[in-house]
Short mmCIF file of C-alpha atoms in Angstrom, two decimals:
data_model
loop_
_atom_site.label_atom_id
_atom_site.label_comp_id
_atom_site.label_asym_id
_atom_site.label_seq_id
_atom_site.Cartn_x
_atom_site.Cartn_y
_atom_site.Cartn_z
CA MET A 1 -11.32 -3.03 -12.23
CA ALA A 2 -14.69 -3.38 -13.98
CA ILE A 3 -12.93 -3.92 -17.33
CA GLY A 4 -10.75 -6.56 -15.67
CA VAL A 5 -13.83 -8.42 -14.41
CA LEU A 6 -15.57 -8.32 -17.81
CA LEU A 7 -12.57 -9.37 -19.91
CA GLN A 8 -11.53 -12.11 -17.47
CA LYS A 9 -15.01 -13.62 -17.63
CA LYS A 10 -14.91 -13.52 -21.43
CA PHE A 11 -11.32 -14.65 -22.13
CA ASN A 12 -10.23 -16.37 -18.87
CA PHE A 13 -6.65 -15.02 -18.90
CA GLN A 14 -3.77 -16.81 -17.19
CA LEU A 15 -3.05 -14.28 -14.43
CA THR A 16 0.35 -15.52 -13.20
CA PRO A 17 2.32 -14.05 -16.18
CA VAL A 18 0.50 -10.72 -15.65
CA VAL A 19 1.55 -10.73 -11.98
CA LYS A 20 5.17 -11.38 -12.98
CA LEU A 21 5.02 -8.55 -15.51
CA ILE A 22 3.76 -6.13 -12.85
CA THR A 23 6.17 -7.29 -10.13
CA TYR A 24 9.31 -7.36 -12.26
CA CYS A 25 8.68 -4.54 -14.75
CA PHE A 26 5.92 -1.98 -14.18
CA MET A 27 5.98 -1.75 -10.37
CA PRO A 28 9.75 -1.06 -10.01
CA ALA A 29 9.47 1.74 -12.59
CA ALA A 30 6.55 3.34 -10.71
CA VAL A 31 8.29 3.15 -7.33
CA PHE A 32 11.57 4.53 -8.67
CA LEU A 33 9.85 7.52 -10.28
CA ASN A 34 7.71 8.22 -7.19
CA ILE A 35 10.89 8.65 -5.17
CA TYR A 36 13.06 10.23 -7.86
CA GLN A 37 10.53 12.96 -8.78
CA ALA A 38 9.40 13.74 -5.22
CA GLU A 39 9.92 17.25 -3.85
CA PHE A 40 10.59 16.76 -0.14
CA ASP A 41 10.44 19.35 2.62
CA TYR A 42 13.38 18.04 4.65
CA SER A 43 12.71 20.35 7.63
CA LEU A 44 9.68 18.24 8.59
CA LEU A 45 11.28 14.82 8.19
CA GLY A 46 12.19 14.31 11.88
CA GLN A 47 8.68 14.81 13.25
CA LEU A 48 7.14 13.02 10.30
CA PHE A 49 9.31 9.92 10.65
CA LEU A 50 8.58 9.76 14.38
CA TYR A 51 4.87 9.77 13.59
CA LEU A 52 5.26 7.13 10.87
CA LEU A 53 7.25 4.84 13.17
CA LEU A 54 4.67 5.13 15.96
CA PHE A 55 1.70 4.73 13.62
CA THR A 56 3.24 1.76 11.81
CA ALA A 57 4.21 0.08 15.07
CA GLY A 58 0.67 0.59 16.34
CA THR A 59 -0.98 -0.96 13.27
CA ILE A 60 1.46 -3.89 13.27
CA LEU A 61 0.79 -4.56 16.96
CA LEU A 62 -2.95 -4.33 16.37
CA GLY A 63 -2.77 -6.82 13.48
CA ASN A 64 -0.68 -9.29 15.48
CA PHE A 65 -2.95 -8.95 18.53
CA LEU A 66 -6.12 -9.61 16.52
CA ALA A 67 -4.53 -12.57 14.72
CA LYS A 68 -3.67 -14.20 18.05
CA VAL A 69 -7.01 -13.45 19.69
CA LEU A 70 -8.94 -14.82 16.70
CA HIS A 71 -6.68 -17.92 16.49
CA LEU A 72 -6.26 -17.52 12.75
CA LYS A 73 -4.40 -19.89 10.44
CA ARG A 74 -0.99 -18.62 9.28
CA GLN A 75 -2.19 -17.57 5.83
CA GLU A 76 -5.31 -15.84 7.19
CA SER A 77 -3.13 -14.16 9.81
CA ALA A 78 -0.85 -12.81 7.07
CA ALA A 79 -3.86 -11.37 5.23
CA LEU A 80 -5.19 -9.66 8.35
CA LYS A 81 -1.85 -8.17 9.40
CA ASN A 82 -1.04 -6.84 5.93
CA SER A 83 -4.52 -5.42 5.38
CA ILE A 84 -4.32 -3.31 8.54
CA SER A 85 -0.74 -2.01 8.26
CA LEU A 86 -0.45 -1.55 4.46
CA MET A 87 -2.54 1.18 2.82
CA ASN A 88 -3.07 2.40 -0.72
CA ALA A 89 -0.92 5.53 -0.44
CA GLY A 90 -0.06 5.69 -4.14
CA ASN A 91 -2.79 5.69 -6.77
CA TYR A 92 -5.50 6.35 -4.15
CA GLY A 93 -3.82 8.55 -1.54
CA LEU A 94 -1.82 10.76 -3.91
CA PRO A 95 -4.78 11.90 -6.08
CA VAL A 96 -6.82 12.57 -2.92
CA SER A 97 -3.96 14.62 -1.49
CA GLN A 98 -3.51 16.56 -4.73
CA LEU A 99 -7.23 17.38 -4.75
CA ILE A 100 -7.38 18.54 -1.11
CA PHE A 101 -4.03 20.34 -0.95
CA SER A 102 -3.97 21.79 -4.48
CA ALA A 103 -3.21 25.22 -2.98
CA ASN A 104 -0.67 23.93 -0.46
CA PRO A 105 2.15 21.71 -1.82
CA LEU A 106 3.21 20.74 1.72
CA GLY A 107 0.29 18.31 1.99
CA VAL A 108 1.28 16.61 -1.26
CA SER A 109 4.95 16.42 -0.21
CA ILE A 110 3.96 14.67 3.02
CA GLN A 111 1.86 12.18 1.07
CA ILE A 112 4.82 11.39 -1.21
CA ILE A 113 7.00 10.63 1.84
CA ILE A 114 4.23 8.35 3.12
CA ILE A 115 4.25 6.56 -0.26
CA VAL A 116 7.99 5.93 0.03
CA PHE A 117 7.60 4.66 3.60
CA GLN A 118 4.69 2.40 2.63
CA ASN A 119 6.65 0.97 -0.30
CA LEU A 120 9.48 0.05 2.07
CA LEU A 121 7.02 -1.47 4.55
CA THR A 122 5.18 -3.43 1.85
CA TYR A 123 8.28 -5.11 0.45
CA THR A 124 9.83 -5.88 3.84
CA TYR A 125 7.21 -6.52 6.52
CA GLY A 126 4.35 -7.21 4.08
CA LEU A 127 6.35 -9.63 1.94
CA TYR A 128 7.73 -11.31 5.07
CA ASN A 129 4.19 -12.01 6.33
CA LEU A 130 3.32 -13.74 3.06
CA ILE A 131 6.37 -15.88 2.43
CA SER A 132 7.01 -16.70 6.11
CA THR A 133 3.98 -19.00 5.89
CA SER A 134 6.09 -21.51 3.95
CA LYS A 135 9.77 -20.42 4.03
CA SER A 136 12.62 -19.91 6.49
CA VAL A 137 14.13 -16.55 7.46
CA VAL A 138 17.16 -17.06 5.18
CA GLU A 139 14.93 -17.94 2.22
CA ILE A 140 12.77 -14.89 2.97
CA LEU A 141 15.81 -12.58 2.92
CA LYS A 142 16.96 -14.07 -0.38
CA GLU A 143 13.48 -13.58 -1.87
CA ILE A 144 13.37 -9.95 -0.76
CA LEU A 145 16.85 -9.12 -2.04
CA ARG A 146 16.05 -10.65 -5.43
CA LEU A 147 13.03 -8.43 -6.00
CA PRO A 148 13.56 -5.57 -8.49
CA ILE A 149 11.30 -3.37 -6.34
CA VAL A 150 13.95 -3.36 -3.58
CA HIS A 151 16.66 -2.23 -5.99
CA ALA A 152 14.27 0.38 -7.44
CA LEU A 153 13.73 1.79 -3.94
CA TYR A 154 17.46 2.06 -3.25
CA LEU A 155 18.15 3.60 -6.66
CA GLY A 156 15.31 6.09 -6.27
CA ILE A 157 16.57 7.19 -2.85
CA GLY A 158 20.15 7.43 -4.18
CA PHE A 159 19.17 9.48 -7.24
CA GLN A 160 17.00 11.73 -5.03
CA LEU A 161 19.64 12.38 -2.35
CA LEU A 162 22.49 12.89 -4.81
CA ASP A 163 20.28 14.94 -7.17
CA ILE A 164 21.39 12.93 -10.20
CA PRO A 165 19.62 14.06 -13.40
CA LEU A 166 18.02 11.32 -15.47
CA PRO A 167 18.48 11.64 -19.26
CA THR A 168 15.34 11.94 -21.38
CA PHE A 169 15.98 8.67 -23.22
CA ALA A 170 15.69 6.88 -19.83
CA LEU A 171 13.05 9.08 -18.20
CA VAL A 172 10.43 8.82 -20.97
CA PRO A 173 10.20 4.99 -21.10
CA LEU A 174 10.26 4.84 -17.28
CA GLU A 175 7.29 7.21 -17.15
CA GLN A 176 5.45 5.09 -19.71
CA LEU A 177 6.07 1.95 -17.66
CA ALA A 178 4.99 3.69 -14.45
CA ASN A 179 1.78 4.97 -16.04
CA ALA A 180 1.01 1.46 -17.29
CA PHE A 181 1.47 0.05 -13.79
CA PHE A 182 -1.53 1.81 -12.27
CA ALA A 183 -3.92 0.70 -15.00
CA LEU A 184 -2.64 -2.87 -15.25
CA ALA A 185 -2.60 -3.38 -11.46
CA LEU A 186 -6.24 -2.31 -11.18
CA PHE A 187 -7.12 -4.46 -14.20
CA LEU A 188 -5.44 -7.43 -12.49
CA LEU A 189 -7.39 -6.86 -9.29
CA GLY A 190 -10.63 -6.88 -11.26
CA ALA A 191 -9.57 -10.08 -13.05
CA GLN A 192 -8.81 -11.70 -9.68
CA LEU A 193 -12.30 -10.84 -8.49
CA ALA A 194 -14.03 -12.12 -11.66
CA HIS A 195 -14.41 -15.70 -10.49
CA ILE A 196 -14.66 -15.14 -6.75
CA SER A 197 -17.81 -16.63 -5.30
CA ILE A 198 -18.73 -14.62 -2.21
CA LYS A 199 -20.93 -17.07 -0.35
CA SER A 200 -20.12 -15.69 3.09
CA PHE A 201 -18.44 -12.66 4.62
CA HIS A 202 -15.22 -14.08 6.09
CA ARG A 203 -14.50 -12.84 9.62
CA VAL A 204 -10.99 -11.80 8.55
CA ILE A 205 -12.56 -9.29 6.16
CA VAL A 206 -14.65 -7.78 8.95
CA TRP A 207 -11.68 -7.31 11.27
CA SER A 208 -9.51 -6.05 8.40
CA LEU A 209 -12.06 -3.35 7.57
CA LEU A 210 -12.41 -2.33 11.21
CA GLY A 211 -8.63 -2.23 11.68
CA ARG A 212 -7.81 -0.31 8.48
CA LEU A 213 -10.76 2.10 8.13
CA ILE A 214 -11.77 2.70 11.76
CA ALA A 215 -8.90 1.87 14.13
CA GLY A 216 -6.28 3.37 11.76
CA PRO A 217 -7.63 6.95 11.86
CA MET A 218 -8.33 6.69 15.61
CA LEU A 219 -4.72 5.65 16.27
CA ALA A 220 -3.41 8.39 13.97
CA LEU A 221 -5.47 11.06 15.73
CA LEU A 222 -4.13 9.95 19.11
CA ILE A 223 -0.49 10.10 17.92
CA ILE A 224 -1.01 13.48 16.22
CA LEU A 225 -2.42 14.95 19.43
CA LEU A 226 0.33 13.43 21.59
CA LEU A 227 3.09 14.77 19.32
CA GLY A 228 1.44 18.19 19.08
CA ILE A 229 1.31 18.13 15.27
CA ASP A 230 -0.96 20.81 13.79
CA GLY A 231 -1.97 22.50 10.55
CA VAL A 232 -1.56 20.99 7.10
CA MET A 233 0.78 18.28 8.35
CA ALA A 234 -1.83 17.06 10.85
CA GLN A 235 -4.54 17.13 8.18
CA SER A 236 -2.41 15.22 5.69
CA LEU A 237 -1.39 12.52 8.19
CA LEU A 238 -4.92 11.99 9.50
CA ILE A 239 -6.36 11.70 5.98
CA ALA A 240 -3.61 9.28 4.93
CA SER A 241 -4.36 7.05 7.93
CA ALA A 242 -7.87 6.40 6.59
CA LEU A 243 -6.82 5.11 3.17
CA PRO A 244 -8.02 1.62 2.18
CA THR A 245 -5.87 -1.51 2.09
CA SER A 246 -3.04 -1.42 -0.44
CA ARG A 247 -3.78 -2.96 -3.80
CA ASN A 248 -0.25 -4.40 -3.72
CA THR A 249 -1.28 -6.84 -0.97
CA ALA A 250 -3.53 -8.60 -3.48
CA THR A 251 -0.84 -8.56 -6.19
CA LEU A 252 1.81 -10.04 -3.89
CA ALA A 253 -0.65 -12.59 -2.48
CA LEU A 254 -1.37 -13.83 -6.00
CA ASP A 255 2.34 -13.98 -6.79
CA THR A 256 3.10 -16.00 -3.63
CA GLN A 257 -0.21 -17.94 -3.70
CA VAL A 258 -1.15 -17.02 -0.12
CA VAL A 259 -4.98 -16.92 -0.01
CA PRO A 260 -5.13 -14.52 -3.01
CA GLU A 261 -8.96 -14.50 -3.11
CA LEU A 262 -9.18 -13.37 0.52
CA HIS A 263 -6.67 -10.57 -0.13
CA ALA A 264 -8.57 -9.46 -3.23
CA GLN A 265 -11.88 -9.35 -1.34
CA ILE A 266 -10.32 -7.27 1.46
CA VAL A 267 -8.95 -4.76 -1.06
CA LEU A 268 -12.29 -4.60 -2.85
CA TYR A 269 -14.42 -4.04 0.24
CA SER A 270 -12.02 -1.59 1.88
CA THR A 271 -11.78 0.45 -1.33
CA ILE A 272 -15.57 0.63 -1.71
CA LEU A 273 -16.26 1.49 1.93
CA SER A 274 -13.41 4.02 2.08
CA GLY A 275 -15.49 6.35 -0.09
CA GLY A 276 -17.53 7.09 3.01
CA THR A 277 -14.90 6.77 5.74
CA VAL A 278 -12.21 8.83 3.95
CA THR A 279 -14.75 11.58 3.21
CA PHE A 280 -15.65 11.73 6.91
CA VAL A 281 -11.99 11.82 7.99
CA ILE A 282 -11.26 14.64 5.50
CA TYR A 283 -14.16 16.63 6.97
CA LEU A 284 -12.98 15.91 10.52
CA SER A 285 -9.38 16.92 9.76
CA MET A 286 -10.50 20.27 8.34
CA ILE A 287 -12.55 21.00 11.48
CA MET A 288 -9.92 19.92 14.00
CA PHE A 289 -6.76 21.32 12.34
#
């Protein structure tokens, strides 16, 4: 991100082609491989999906409630709702999970399932929030179905369920594209932030941070206790609930031109502050479960 800020200030890149490159090339490769290479523990899927449905429904309801109470404009409302319900489960959550559960692969497996679920949520509900500000339902469905990310999700799930081996000549370039995605997406976020003038702290940012970093873990803890989830699964789910806002919200906002600066600021602040909040939630999860 820092490199993105510095180079953008020096060269003033046109960011729209970079967004297209990420959306239509690097991101589909990363999502496909995340699903294709995942090692799932299918015995836990029932309880896990029940938790994910309840947690997601809770964050969506919270975002919609706050947007109505605050009387936000449609574009600001989209930013608030996405920032609370969509979290950075991939290049933030997965390394954290691998660090904490290095001796227990179950925790990492759960995080991978969360990544898949969040990818589906991002490119359905999240994309709907952005393009519904200017398009009809039919146009929204057409936009979603045209995205390569949607086809990558379906293909990844199909290859995973059918256990179809991928030949090396296809796997190697896909891995190279997926590895490039993480670096380029963070570079793009930094470039977006390069010319942002933060003259005031927008109220949407405040409520986004409270919803994602504070209310998210509180809701997760309540659901975990109600469902009687314990052990590594409870730890993994509680830690995942505290992750910052997904970087993809800023990428999609720039692609659709829905208050991209506001989205980028939310991602920036939530990522910085999550260093403290995620650390606390990790500590709490180890004590409680």
